[in-house]
Amino acid sequence: MNTANGNFEITENLDSLTYGFLGLGLMGGSFAKAIRTEIFTNENSQGKILASDCRIQTLEEAKKDGIIDEYFSVENTKEMLKQCDVVFICLYPKATLEFIKNNIQFFKENSIVTDISGVKTELIESLPLGLQGLNEKTTAQFIPGHPMAGSEKEGYLHSSNKIFNNRNYILMPYPHTKEENIKILKSIIYKIGFTNIITTDYKTHDHKIAFTSQLCHIIASALVESAEDTEITQFGGGSFEDLTRIAMINAPLWTELFLANKTELLSHIESFEKSLNRIKLQIENSEEKNLQENLELVRSKRILMVENQGK
Amino acid sequence: MNTANGNFEITENLDSLTYGFLGLGLMGGSFAKAIRTEIFTNENSQGKILASDCRIQTLEEAKKDGIIDEYFSVENTKEMLKQCDVVFICLYPKATLEFIKNNIQFFKENSIVTDISGVKTELIESLPLGLQGLNEKTTAQFIPGHPMAGSEKEGYLHSSNKIFNNRNYILMPYPHTKEENIKILKSIIYKIGFTNIITTDYKTHDHKIAFTSQLCHIIASALVESAEDTEITQFGGGSFEDLTRIAMINAPLWTELFLANKTELLSHIESFEKSLNRIKLQIENSEEKNLQENLELVRSKRILMVENQGK
């Protein structure tokens, strides 16, 4: 696992590239907006931002907002792909796989293709060319990615160029991915606000993300489910609110993510259940000293996590 | 359960009262600071802010800051109490009970005494005069309170007049508490930033708080405990961070709170475990439809909670 940081040398002329978006929802929209404001800072930029989405109204709106230069219906996506130097596939996991499978031959020569899917094993192992990426049928290279940012609100309407600020990004290049392509993608990522890029393999990604992201969404959901009524927030002091904000969940998306990463996720749920049960027993048996020692350890561990966050 | 709101008529001349603090840590310090900036707005205020704490250095600092007018060592607390119209006991639960028991005869005639203890049953049922408050040995009245605000940071150093803004406050007056006393206390509470005061009984309080506050702290702690390593935050996208901020827990305080509210807390932990197990089984059995429906319900329930929050 490598962590890149501010010493990274950003590729120049990122505004001469043409960017294409498949899906212009919360994430696609936020990427497009951030590229528009952070990369296309020069009025004479040669590059373009293109987008395709099944919601034509969204595309029209994004064009009116000056975020995208041109848009394409889903039927004409290949017309878009042949112009794009960098393609962001901002679709749900299964749709991402379908899209790559069906469009592999339409990507522009030597282009960079990336995605934002929150689970990778199924996607990567199902891709026609497996671990090698796209390079048998095309010179385009697929670099799996996962921006660790989002919102409980959905759609282009809630997209924003600010949601990436100070966030983590996980990249999973293949062994044969060109260094130059990784450098360009990292440059874009840093430019639009992310401060920490982690390079790892897709198995590690799925294992870690099952904990930091999926398990947390499940806990938040279970906590809301277990609430006796919806007026409990009258008694809230911030803790319940912070723990359950992510329970305002995009149900179809997270159902896909949970099921696609089932094995990893179930193992993390079980570890969590064990820890919870341990604290429960300490309370049940009034083990004051053990409970307090346990909480002291938890506190120290969490403080260390904050310190390690920025490394 | 009654919820008061902005239509409440604030008592005048709150700055002519003398306020006393037992304990000038995060909470006591924040109350004193907020009363100083929000109530003592007039240079000619007749009232005073007094404090007693075992940490003389803290008291000196607060005096130097212009937050308190005068301070008293723990041995001289009764000298302070006889001057105070309103006393805030900002100690841990057990210490709160001890303090009231030992000082009941020293409170000023007709004064208002309140506390901030996060669990009430044990405290209220152990008080010498039980449900009637303090009114056999004294004309002072005890009104149990619980400000739903705080911070994962401790001590006077981290206290702030801002932490109460837009927060909930729970008050548990006795049947015989004078309306005028409740009105004065509520006026102070609104003045220093709280926007929602709930009046309820101590049993309801302990039941609800076990869910919104204590259960959340236990979940956060179990989640941190179950983390494989302290570098996991490199893979964080905000969810894990939001769910576990409160795991930077004040271990002695929360050990007391958990054990003092054991029965309520254990019942909420068990409900949560059931909800978690239900989601776990849906994932394990790949029950896509049920899982998605479950998450949709959770989402709707959490959205309703936000709507009910401000009511």
Coordinates of C-alpha atoms in Angstrom, one line a residue:
Chain A
M1 CA 0.0 0.0 0.0
N2 CA 1.4 3.4 -1.0
T3 CA 0.2 6.7 0.1
A4 CA 0.9 9.7 -2.1
N5 CA 0.8 13.2 -0.8
G6 CA 1.4 16.8 -1.5
N7 CA 5.0 16.1 -2.9
F8 CA 3.4 14.7 -6.0
E9 CA 4.1 16.6 -9.2
I10 CA 0.9 17.5 -10.9
T11 CA 0.7 16.8 -14.7
E12 CA 0.4 20.1 -16.7
N13 CA -2.2 20.9 -19.3
L14 CA -5.0 18.9 -17.7
D15 CA -7.3 21.4 -19.3
S16 CA -6.4 20.3 -22.8
L17 CA -8.0 16.9 -22.2
T18 CA -11.5 15.9 -23.0
Y19 CA -13.4 14.3 -20.1
G20 CA -16.4 12.1 -20.4
F21 CA -19.0 11.2 -17.8
L22 CA -21.2 8.1 -17.8
G23 CA -23.9 9.1 -15.2
L24 CA -24.2 12.6 -14.0
G25 CA -25.7 12.0 -10.6
L26 CA -24.4 13.1 -7.3
M27 CA -20.9 11.7 -8.0
G28 CA -20.6 12.3 -11.7
G29 CA -22.1 15.8 -11.3
S30 CA -19.6 16.6 -8.5
F31 CA -16.7 15.4 -10.5
A32 CA -17.8 17.4 -13.6
K33 CA -18.3 20.5 -11.4
A34 CA -15.0 20.2 -9.7
I35 CA -13.1 19.6 -13.0
R36 CA -14.9 22.7 -14.4
T37 CA -13.9 24.9 -11.5
E38 CA -10.5 23.5 -10.5
I39 CA -9.0 22.4 -13.9
F40 CA -10.7 24.5 -16.5
T41 CA -9.5 27.7 -14.9
N42 CA -8.3 29.2 -18.2
E43 CA -10.8 30.7 -20.6
N44 CA -8.8 29.3 -23.6
S45 CA -8.8 25.7 -22.4
Q46 CA -8.7 23.3 -25.3
G47 CA -10.4 20.4 -23.5
K48 CA -14.0 19.6 -23.0
I49 CA -16.4 18.0 -20.5
L50 CA -18.9 15.6 -22.1
A51 CA -21.6 13.6 -20.4
S52 CA -24.1 10.8 -21.1
D53 CA -27.0 10.0 -18.8
C54 CA -30.5 8.4 -19.2
R55 CA -32.0 11.6 -17.7
I56 CA -31.9 14.1 -20.5
Q57 CA -33.3 16.8 -18.3
T58 CA -30.2 16.5 -16.0
L59 CA -27.9 16.8 -19.1
E60 CA -29.7 19.9 -20.3
E61 CA -29.4 21.4 -16.8
A62 CA -25.7 20.7 -16.6
K63 CA -25.2 22.2 -20.0
K64 CA -27.2 25.3 -19.0
D65 CA -25.1 25.5 -15.8
G66 CA -22.0 25.6 -18.0
I67 CA -20.7 22.4 -16.4
I68 CA -20.7 20.2 -19.5
D69 CA -19.9 21.3 -23.0
E70 CA -21.9 18.7 -24.8
Y71 CA -24.1 15.8 -24.0
F72 CA -25.1 12.4 -25.5
S73 CA -28.1 10.2 -25.1
V74 CA -27.4 6.6 -23.9
E75 CA -27.8 5.4 -27.5
N76 CA -25.0 7.7 -28.6
T77 CA -22.5 7.0 -25.9
K78 CA -20.0 5.6 -28.3
E79 CA -19.9 8.9 -30.1
M80 CA -18.9 10.5 -26.9
L81 CA -16.3 7.8 -25.9
K82 CA -14.3 8.2 -29.1
Q83 CA -13.6 11.8 -28.1
C84 CA -12.7 11.2 -24.5
D85 CA -9.1 11.1 -23.1
V86 CA -10.4 10.4 -19.6
V87 CA -13.7 8.6 -18.9
F88 CA -15.3 8.5 -15.5
I89 CA -17.9 5.8 -15.2
C90 CA -20.2 7.0 -12.4
L91 CA -22.7 4.2 -12.4
Y92 CA -23.8 1.6 -9.9
P93 CA -21.5 -1.5 -9.6
K94 CA -23.4 -3.9 -11.9
A95 CA -24.1 -1.2 -14.4
T96 CA -20.4 -0.3 -14.4
L97 CA -19.5 -3.9 -15.3
E98 CA -22.1 -4.0 -18.1
F99 CA -21.0 -0.7 -19.5
I100 CA -17.3 -1.7 -19.7
K101 CA -18.2 -5.1 -21.2
N102 CA -20.5 -3.5 -23.9
N103 CA -18.3 -0.6 -24.8
I104 CA -14.8 -1.9 -24.6
Q105 CA -14.1 -1.4 -28.3
F106 CA -15.4 2.2 -28.3
F107 CA -12.9 3.8 -25.9
K108 CA -10.5 6.3 -27.6
E109 CA -7.0 5.1 -28.3
N110 CA -4.8 5.3 -25.2
S111 CA -7.5 6.8 -23.1
I112 CA -7.8 6.4 -19.4
V113 CA -11.0 4.8 -18.1
T114 CA -11.9 4.8 -14.4
D115 CA -14.9 4.1 -12.2
I116 CA -16.2 4.9 -8.7
S117 CA -17.7 1.6 -7.7
G118 CA -17.6 0.9 -4.0
V119 CA -16.8 -2.8 -4.4
K120 CA -14.2 -4.1 -6.8
T121 CA -13.7 -7.9 -6.7
E122 CA -16.7 -8.9 -8.6
L123 CA -16.2 -6.1 -11.2
I124 CA -12.5 -6.8 -11.7
E125 CA -12.7 -10.6 -11.8
S126 CA -15.7 -10.4 -14.2
L127 CA -14.1 -8.0 -16.7
P128 CA -13.4 -9.7 -20.0
L129 CA -9.7 -9.4 -19.6
G130 CA -9.4 -10.0 -15.9
L131 CA -6.5 -8.5 -14.1
Q132 CA -4.9 -7.1 -17.3
G133 CA -7.6 -4.5 -17.7
L134 CA -8.8 -3.5 -21.1
N135 CA -5.6 -4.0 -23.1
E136 CA -6.3 -6.9 -25.4
K137 CA -9.2 -5.3 -27.3
T138 CA -8.2 -1.7 -26.8
T139 CA -5.3 0.5 -26.0
A140 CA -7.4 2.3 -23.4
Q141 CA -6.5 1.4 -19.8
F142 CA -9.0 0.9 -17.0
I143 CA -7.8 2.1 -13.6
P144 CA -10.3 1.1 -10.9
G145 CA -10.9 3.9 -8.4
H146 CA -12.9 4.7 -5.3
P147 CA -13.4 8.3 -4.2
M148 CA -14.1 8.2 -0.5
A149 CA -16.7 11.0 -0.6
G150 CA -20.4 11.3 -1.0
S151 CA -23.5 12.6 0.6
E152 CA -26.8 11.2 1.9
K153 CA -28.4 13.3 -0.8
E154 CA -28.7 12.0 -4.3
G155 CA -28.7 13.3 -7.9
Y156 CA -27.1 16.0 -9.9
L157 CA -29.2 18.6 -8.0
H158 CA -27.1 17.8 -4.9
S159 CA -23.7 17.5 -6.6
S160 CA -21.1 19.9 -5.6
N161 CA -17.4 20.7 -6.4
K162 CA -16.7 20.9 -2.6
I163 CA -17.5 17.3 -1.5
F164 CA -14.0 16.0 -2.4
N165 CA -12.1 18.5 -0.2
N166 CA -9.6 16.8 2.1
R167 CA -11.0 13.3 1.3
N168 CA -9.2 10.0 0.6
Y169 CA -9.2 8.4 -2.9
I170 CA -8.3 4.7 -3.5
L171 CA -6.7 3.7 -6.8
M172 CA -6.2 0.1 -7.9
P173 CA -4.0 0.1 -11.0
Y174 CA -3.1 -3.2 -12.7
P175 CA 0.5 -4.3 -12.8
H176 CA 0.7 -3.3 -16.5
T177 CA -1.0 0.1 -16.1
K178 CA 1.2 2.8 -17.7
E179 CA 2.9 5.0 -15.1
E180 CA 2.0 8.1 -17.2
N181 CA -1.8 7.2 -17.0
I182 CA -1.6 6.8 -13.2
K183 CA 0.1 10.1 -13.0
I184 CA -2.5 11.9 -15.0
L185 CA -5.4 10.3 -13.0
K186 CA -3.7 11.2 -9.7
S187 CA -3.1 14.8 -10.9
I188 CA -6.8 15.2 -11.7
I189 CA -7.7 13.7 -8.3
Y190 CA -5.4 16.1 -6.4
K191 CA -6.6 19.1 -8.4
I192 CA -10.2 18.6 -7.6
G193 CA -9.6 18.5 -3.9
F194 CA -8.7 15.1 -2.6
T195 CA -5.6 15.2 -0.3
N196 CA -4.8 11.6 0.1
I197 CA -4.5 8.9 -2.6
I198 CA -4.0 5.3 -1.5
T199 CA -2.7 2.8 -4.1
T200 CA -3.7 -0.8 -3.2
D201 CA -5.0 -4.0 -4.7
Y202 CA -8.7 -4.7 -5.1
K203 CA -8.8 -7.4 -2.5
T204 CA -7.4 -5.2 0.2
H205 CA -9.8 -2.4 -0.9
D206 CA -12.8 -4.6 -0.6
H207 CA -11.7 -5.9 2.8
K208 CA -11.0 -2.4 4.3
I209 CA -14.0 -0.8 2.7
A210 CA -16.3 -3.4 4.1
F211 CA -15.3 -2.1 7.5
T212 CA -15.0 1.7 7.1
S213 CA -18.0 2.1 4.8
Q214 CA -20.3 -0.8 4.5
L215 CA -20.3 -2.0 8.1
C216 CA -20.9 1.6 9.2
H217 CA -23.9 1.9 6.9
I218 CA -25.3 -1.3 8.3
I219 CA -24.8 -0.2 11.9
A220 CA -26.5 3.1 11.3
S221 CA -29.4 1.4 9.6
A222 CA -29.8 -1.2 12.4
L223 CA -29.7 1.7 14.9
V224 CA -32.5 3.6 13.2
E225 CA -34.5 0.4 12.8
S226 CA -34.2 -0.3 16.5
A227 CA -35.6 3.1 17.5
E228 CA -38.9 2.9 19.2
D229 CA -40.3 5.9 17.5
T230 CA -39.4 8.8 15.2
E231 CA -39.7 11.4 17.9
I232 CA -36.6 10.1 19.8
T233 CA -34.5 12.9 18.2
Q234 CA -36.3 15.3 20.7
F235 CA -33.9 13.6 23.2
G236 CA -30.9 13.7 21.0
G237 CA -27.6 15.4 21.8
G238 CA -25.8 14.9 18.6
S239 CA -24.6 11.3 19.0
F240 CA -27.6 9.6 17.6
E241 CA -27.7 12.1 14.8
D242 CA -24.0 11.6 13.9
L243 CA -24.3 7.9 14.0
T244 CA -27.3 7.7 11.8
R245 CA -27.0 10.4 9.2
I246 CA -25.8 7.7 6.7
A247 CA -28.9 5.7 7.4
M248 CA -30.6 8.1 4.9
I249 CA -29.3 5.5 2.5
N250 CA -29.7 5.0 -1.2
A251 CA -31.3 1.6 -0.8
P252 CA -30.8 0.1 -4.3
L253 CA -27.1 1.2 -4.4
W254 CA -26.2 -0.1 -1.0
T255 CA -28.1 -3.4 -1.4
E256 CA -25.9 -4.0 -4.4
L257 CA -22.8 -3.0 -2.5
F258 CA -23.6 -5.1 0.5
L259 CA -24.4 -8.2 -1.5
A260 CA -21.4 -7.8 -3.8
N261 CA -19.0 -7.7 -0.8
K262 CA -20.9 -10.3 1.3
T263 CA -18.0 -12.4 2.6
E264 CA -15.9 -9.5 3.8
L265 CA -18.8 -7.7 5.2
L266 CA -20.2 -10.6 7.2
S267 CA -16.8 -11.2 8.8
H268 CA -16.6 -7.5 9.9
I269 CA -20.2 -7.6 11.2
E270 CA -19.3 -10.7 13.3
S271 CA -16.2 -9.0 14.8
F272 CA -18.3 -6.0 15.6
E273 CA -20.9 -8.2 17.3
K274 CA -18.2 -9.8 19.4
S275 CA -16.9 -6.4 20.6
L276 CA -20.4 -5.2 21.3
N277 CA -21.2 -8.4 23.2
R278 CA -18.0 -8.0 25.3
I279 CA -19.1 -4.5 26.4
K280 CA -22.6 -5.7 27.0
L281 CA -21.4 -8.5 29.3
Q282 CA -19.2 -6.1 31.2
I283 CA -22.2 -3.9 31.9
E284 CA -24.5 -6.8 32.7
N285 CA -22.0 -8.1 35.2
S286 CA -21.2 -4.6 36.5
E287 CA -17.5 -5.2 35.8
E288 CA -16.7 -1.6 36.6
K289 CA -12.9 -1.9 36.4
N290 CA -12.8 -4.0 33.2
L291 CA -15.4 -1.7 31.5
Q292 CA -13.4 1.4 32.3
E293 CA -10.1 -0.1 31.2
N294 CA -11.8 -1.3 28.0
L295 CA -13.2 2.3 27.3
E296 CA -9.7 3.8 28.0
L297 CA -8.2 1.5 25.4
V298 CA -10.9 2.4 22.9
R299 CA -10.3 6.1 23.5
S300 CA -6.5 5.7 22.9
K301 CA -7.1 3.6 19.8
R302 CA -9.5 6.2 18.3
I303 CA -7.1 9.0 19.1
L304 CA -4.3 7.1 17.3
M305 CA -6.6 6.7 14.3
V306 CA -7.0 10.5 14.1
E307 CA -3.2 10.9 14.2
N308 CA -2.8 8.2 11.4
Q309 CA -5.5 9.7 9.3
G310 CA -3.4 12.4 7.8
K311 CA -0.3 10.3 7.2
Chain B
M1 CA -43.9 15.3 27.7
N2 CA -44.1 19.0 26.9
T3 CA -41.8 20.8 24.5
A4 CA -41.4 24.5 25.0
N5 CA -40.3 26.7 22.2
G6 CA -39.6 30.3 21.1
N7 CA -43.0 31.5 22.3
F8 CA -41.8 31.2 25.9
E9 CA -41.5 34.5 27.7
I10 CA -38.0 35.0 29.1
T11 CA -37.8 36.1 32.7
E12 CA -36.2 39.6 33.0
N13 CA -33.2 40.6 35.1
L14 CA -31.5 37.3 34.9
D15 CA -28.3 39.3 35.3
S16 CA -29.3 40.3 38.8
L17 CA -29.0 36.8 40.0
T18 CA -25.9 35.1 41.5
Y19 CA -24.9 31.8 39.9
G20 CA -22.8 29.2 41.5
F21 CA -20.9 26.3 39.8
L22 CA -19.8 23.1 41.4
G23 CA -17.3 21.8 39.0
L24 CA -15.8 24.0 36.3
G25 CA -14.9 21.4 33.7
L26 CA -16.1 21.2 30.1
M27 CA -19.8 21.6 31.1
G28 CA -19.5 23.9 34.1
G29 CA -17.0 26.1 32.2
S30 CA -19.3 26.2 29.2
F31 CA -22.3 27.2 31.3
A32 CA -20.3 29.9 33.1
K33 CA -19.0 31.3 29.8
A34 CA -22.4 31.3 28.2
I35 CA -24.0 33.0 31.1
R36 CA -21.2 35.6 31.1
T37 CA -21.6 36.4 27.4
E38 CA -25.4 35.9 26.9
I39 CA -26.8 37.0 30.3
F40 CA -24.3 39.5 31.7
T41 CA -24.5 41.7 28.7
N42 CA -24.9 44.9 30.8
E43 CA -21.8 46.4 32.5
N44 CA -23.9 47.3 35.6
S45 CA -25.2 43.8 36.2
Q46 CA -25.9 43.2 39.9
G47 CA -25.4 39.5 39.7
K48 CA -22.3 37.4 40.0
I49 CA -20.8 34.1 38.8
L50 CA -19.1 32.1 41.5
A51 CA -17.5 28.7 41.2
S52 CA -15.9 25.9 43.3
D53 CA -13.7 23.2 41.9
C54 CA -11.0 20.9 43.3
R55 CA -8.6 22.3 40.7
I56 CA -7.6 25.7 42.0
Q57 CA -5.6 26.4 38.9
T58 CA -8.8 26.2 36.8
L59 CA -10.6 28.5 39.1
E60 CA -7.7 31.0 38.9
E61 CA -7.7 30.8 35.1
A62 CA -11.5 31.3 34.9
K63 CA -11.2 34.4 37.2
K64 CA -8.4 35.7 35.0
D65 CA -10.6 35.1 31.9
G66 CA -13.3 37.3 33.5
I67 CA -15.7 34.4 33.4
I68 CA -16.2 34.0 37.2
D69 CA -16.2 36.8 39.8
E70 CA -15.0 34.8 42.7
Y71 CA -14.0 31.3 43.6
F72 CA -14.1 29.0 46.5
S73 CA -12.1 25.9 47.5
V74 CA -14.0 22.7 48.0
E75 CA -13.8 23.2 51.8
N76 CA -15.5 26.6 51.5
T77 CA -18.3 25.6 49.2
K78 CA -21.0 26.4 51.7
E79 CA -19.8 30.0 51.8
M80 CA -20.5 30.1 48.1
L81 CA -23.9 28.3 48.3
K82 CA -25.4 30.8 50.7
Q83 CA -24.9 33.5 48.1
C84 CA -26.3 31.7 45.1
D85 CA -29.8 32.1 43.6
V86 CA -29.1 29.4 41.0
V87 CA -26.7 26.5 41.6
F88 CA -25.4 24.3 38.7
I89 CA -24.0 21.1 40.0
C90 CA -21.7 20.0 37.1
L91 CA -20.2 16.9 38.6
Y92 CA -20.3 13.2 37.8
P93 CA -23.5 11.4 38.8
K94 CA -22.3 9.8 42.0
A95 CA -20.5 13.0 43.1
T96 CA -23.7 14.9 42.3
L97 CA -25.7 12.7 44.7
E98 CA -23.0 13.0 47.4
F99 CA -22.9 16.8 47.0
I100 CA -26.6 17.3 47.4
K101 CA -26.8 14.9 50.4
N102 CA -23.9 16.7 52.2
N103 CA -24.9 20.3 51.4
I104 CA -28.7 20.3 51.5
Q105 CA -28.8 22.6 54.5
F106 CA -26.4 25.2 53.0
F107 CA -28.4 26.2 49.9
K108 CA -29.7 29.8 50.0
E109 CA -33.3 30.3 50.9
N110 CA -35.6 29.8 47.9
S111 CA -32.7 29.2 45.5
I112 CA -32.9 26.9 42.5
V113 CA -30.5 23.9 42.3
T114 CA -30.0 22.0 39.1
D115 CA -27.6 19.3 37.8
I116 CA -26.4 17.9 34.5
S117 CA -26.2 14.2 35.3
G118 CA -26.8 12.0 32.3
V119 CA -28.8 9.4 34.4
K120 CA -31.4 10.3 36.9
T121 CA -33.2 7.3 38.5
E122 CA -30.5 6.4 41.0
L123 CA -29.9 10.1 41.8
I124 CA -33.5 11.0 42.3
E125 CA -34.6 7.9 44.2
S126 CA -31.6 8.2 46.5
L127 CA -32.1 11.8 47.4
P128 CA -33.0 12.2 51.1
L129 CA -36.4 13.6 50.2
G130 CA -37.1 11.4 47.3
L131 CA -39.5 12.7 44.7
Q132 CA -40.4 15.9 46.6
G133 CA -37.0 17.4 46.0
L134 CA -35.2 19.3 48.7
N135 CA -38.1 20.9 50.4
E136 CA -38.2 19.4 53.8
K137 CA -34.8 20.6 55.1
T138 CA -34.6 23.7 52.9
T139 CA -36.7 26.1 50.8
A140 CA -34.3 25.6 47.9
Q141 CA -35.7 23.5 45.0
F142 CA -33.8 20.9 43.1
I143 CA -34.8 20.7 39.4
P144 CA -33.0 17.8 37.7
G145 CA -31.7 18.7 34.3
H146 CA -29.8 17.3 31.3
P147 CA -28.2 19.5 28.7
M148 CA -27.9 17.4 25.5
A149 CA -24.6 18.9 24.5
G150 CA -21.0 18.2 25.1
S151 CA -17.7 17.4 23.4
E152 CA -15.2 14.6 23.1
K153 CA -12.7 17.0 24.7
E154 CA -12.6 17.5 28.4
G155 CA -12.0 20.2 31.0
Y156 CA -12.3 24.0 31.3
L157 CA -9.7 24.4 28.6
H158 CA -12.2 23.1 26.0
S159 CA -15.3 24.7 27.4
S160 CA -17.1 27.2 25.1
N161 CA -20.1 29.4 25.2
K162 CA -21.1 27.9 21.8
I163 CA -21.6 24.3 22.5
F164 CA -25.3 24.8 23.5
N165 CA -26.4 26.5 20.3
N166 CA -29.5 24.7 18.9
R167 CA -29.3 21.9 21.4
N168 CA -32.0 20.1 23.4
Y169 CA -32.3 20.4 27.2
I170 CA -34.3 18.0 29.3
L171 CA -35.9 19.2 32.6
M172 CA -37.5 16.9 35.2
P173 CA -39.3 19.1 37.7
Y174 CA -41.1 17.5 40.7
P175 CA -44.8 17.9 41.0
H176 CA -44.3 20.5 43.7
T177 CA -41.7 22.5 41.9
K178 CA -42.7 26.2 41.8
E179 CA -43.7 27.4 38.3
E180 CA -41.7 30.5 38.9
N181 CA -38.5 28.5 39.5
I182 CA -39.1 26.4 36.3
K183 CA -39.6 29.6 34.4
I184 CA -36.4 31.2 35.6
L185 CA -34.4 28.0 34.8
K186 CA -35.9 27.7 31.4
S187 CA -35.2 31.4 30.7
I188 CA -31.5 30.8 31.5
I189 CA -31.4 27.8 29.3
Y190 CA -33.0 29.6 26.3
K191 CA -30.7 32.6 26.8
I192 CA -27.5 30.6 26.6
G193 CA -28.4 29.0 23.3
F194 CA -30.6 25.9 23.7
T195 CA -33.6 26.0 21.4
N196 CA -35.6 23.1 22.6
I197 CA -36.6 22.3 26.3
I198 CA -38.3 19.0 27.0
T199 CA -40.1 18.6 30.3
T200 CA -40.5 15.0 31.3
D201 CA -40.2 12.5 34.2
Y202 CA -36.9 10.9 35.2
K203 CA -38.0 7.4 34.2
T204 CA -38.8 8.5 30.7
H205 CA -35.6 10.4 30.5
D206 CA -33.5 7.4 31.5
H207 CA -35.3 5.2 29.0
K208 CA -34.8 7.6 26.1
I209 CA -31.3 8.7 26.9
A210 CA -30.2 5.1 27.2
F211 CA -31.0 4.9 23.5
T212 CA -30.0 8.3 22.0
S213 CA -26.8 8.7 24.1
Q214 CA -25.5 5.7 25.9
L215 CA -26.3 3.0 23.3
C216 CA -24.6 5.3 20.7
H217 CA -21.4 5.6 22.8
I218 CA -21.4 1.8 23.2
I219 CA -21.8 1.2 19.5
A220 CA -19.0 3.7 18.7
S221 CA -16.7 2.0 21.2
A222 CA -17.4 -1.5 20.0
L223 CA -16.8 -0.3 16.4
V224 CA -13.4 1.1 17.3
E225 CA -12.6 -2.0 19.3
S226 CA -13.4 -4.2 16.4
A227 CA -11.1 -2.3 14.0
E228 CA -8.1 -4.4 12.9
D229 CA -5.6 -1.6 13.1
T230 CA -5.4 2.1 13.7
E231 CA -4.5 2.9 10.1
I232 CA -7.9 2.0 8.8
T233 CA -8.8 5.7 8.7
Q234 CA -6.6 5.9 5.6
F235 CA -9.6 4.1 3.9
G236 CA -12.2 6.3 5.6
G237 CA -14.7 8.4 3.7
G238 CA -16.4 10.1 6.7
S239 CA -18.8 7.4 7.8
F240 CA -16.4 5.6 10.2
E241 CA -15.2 9.0 11.5
D242 CA -18.7 10.2 12.2
L243 CA -19.7 7.0 13.9
T244 CA -16.7 6.8 16.2
R245 CA -16.0 10.4 17.2
I246 CA -17.7 9.8 20.5
A247 CA -15.5 6.8 21.1
M248 CA -12.9 9.3 22.3
I249 CA -14.8 8.7 25.5
N250 CA -14.3 10.0 29.1
A251 CA -14.0 6.4 30.4
P252 CA -14.7 7.0 34.2
L253 CA -17.7 9.2 33.5
W254 CA -19.3 6.8 30.9
T255 CA -18.6 3.7 33.0
E256 CA -20.6 5.4 35.8
L257 CA -23.4 6.3 33.4
F258 CA -23.6 2.9 31.7
L259 CA -23.8 1.1 35.1
A260 CA -26.2 3.5 36.6
N261 CA -28.7 2.9 33.7
K262 CA -27.9 -0.7 33.2
T263 CA -31.5 -2.1 32.8
E264 CA -32.6 0.4 30.2
L265 CA -29.3 0.2 28.4
L266 CA -29.2 -3.6 28.2
S267 CA -32.7 -3.6 26.7
H268 CA -31.7 -1.1 24.0
I269 CA -28.5 -3.0 23.2
E270 CA -30.6 -6.2 22.7
S271 CA -33.1 -4.4 20.4
F272 CA -30.2 -3.1 18.4
E273 CA -28.6 -6.5 18.2
K274 CA -31.8 -7.9 16.9
S275 CA -32.0 -5.3 14.1
L276 CA -28.4 -5.8 13.2
N277 CA -28.9 -9.6 13.1
R278 CA -31.9 -9.2 10.8
I279 CA -29.9 -7.2 8.3
K280 CA -27.0 -9.6 8.6
L281 CA -29.2 -12.6 7.8
Q282 CA -30.7 -10.8 4.8
I283 CA -27.2 -10.3 3.5
E284 CA -26.1 -13.8 4.3
N285 CA -29.1 -15.2 2.5
S286 CA -28.8 -12.7 -0.4
E287 CA -32.4 -11.6 0.2
E288 CA -32.0 -8.7 -2.2
K289 CA -35.6 -7.6 -2.2
N290 CA -36.1 -7.8 1.6
L291 CA -32.9 -6.1 2.2
Q292 CA -33.7 -3.2 -0.1
E293 CA -37.2 -2.8 1.3
N294 CA -35.7 -2.8 4.8
L295 CA -33.2 -0.1 3.8
E296 CA -36.0 2.0 2.2
L297 CA -38.0 1.8 5.5
V298 CA -34.9 2.8 7.4
R299 CA -34.3 5.8 5.1
S300 CA -37.9 7.0 5.5
K301 CA -37.8 6.5 9.3
R302 CA -34.6 8.5 9.6
I303 CA -35.9 11.3 7.4
L304 CA -39.0 11.5 9.6
M305 CA -36.7 11.8 12.6
V306 CA -35.1 14.9 11.1
E307 CA -38.5 16.4 10.5
N308 CA -39.6 15.7 14.1
Q309 CA -36.3 17.0 15.5
G310 CA -37.3 20.7 15.4
K311 CA -40.9 20.2 16.6

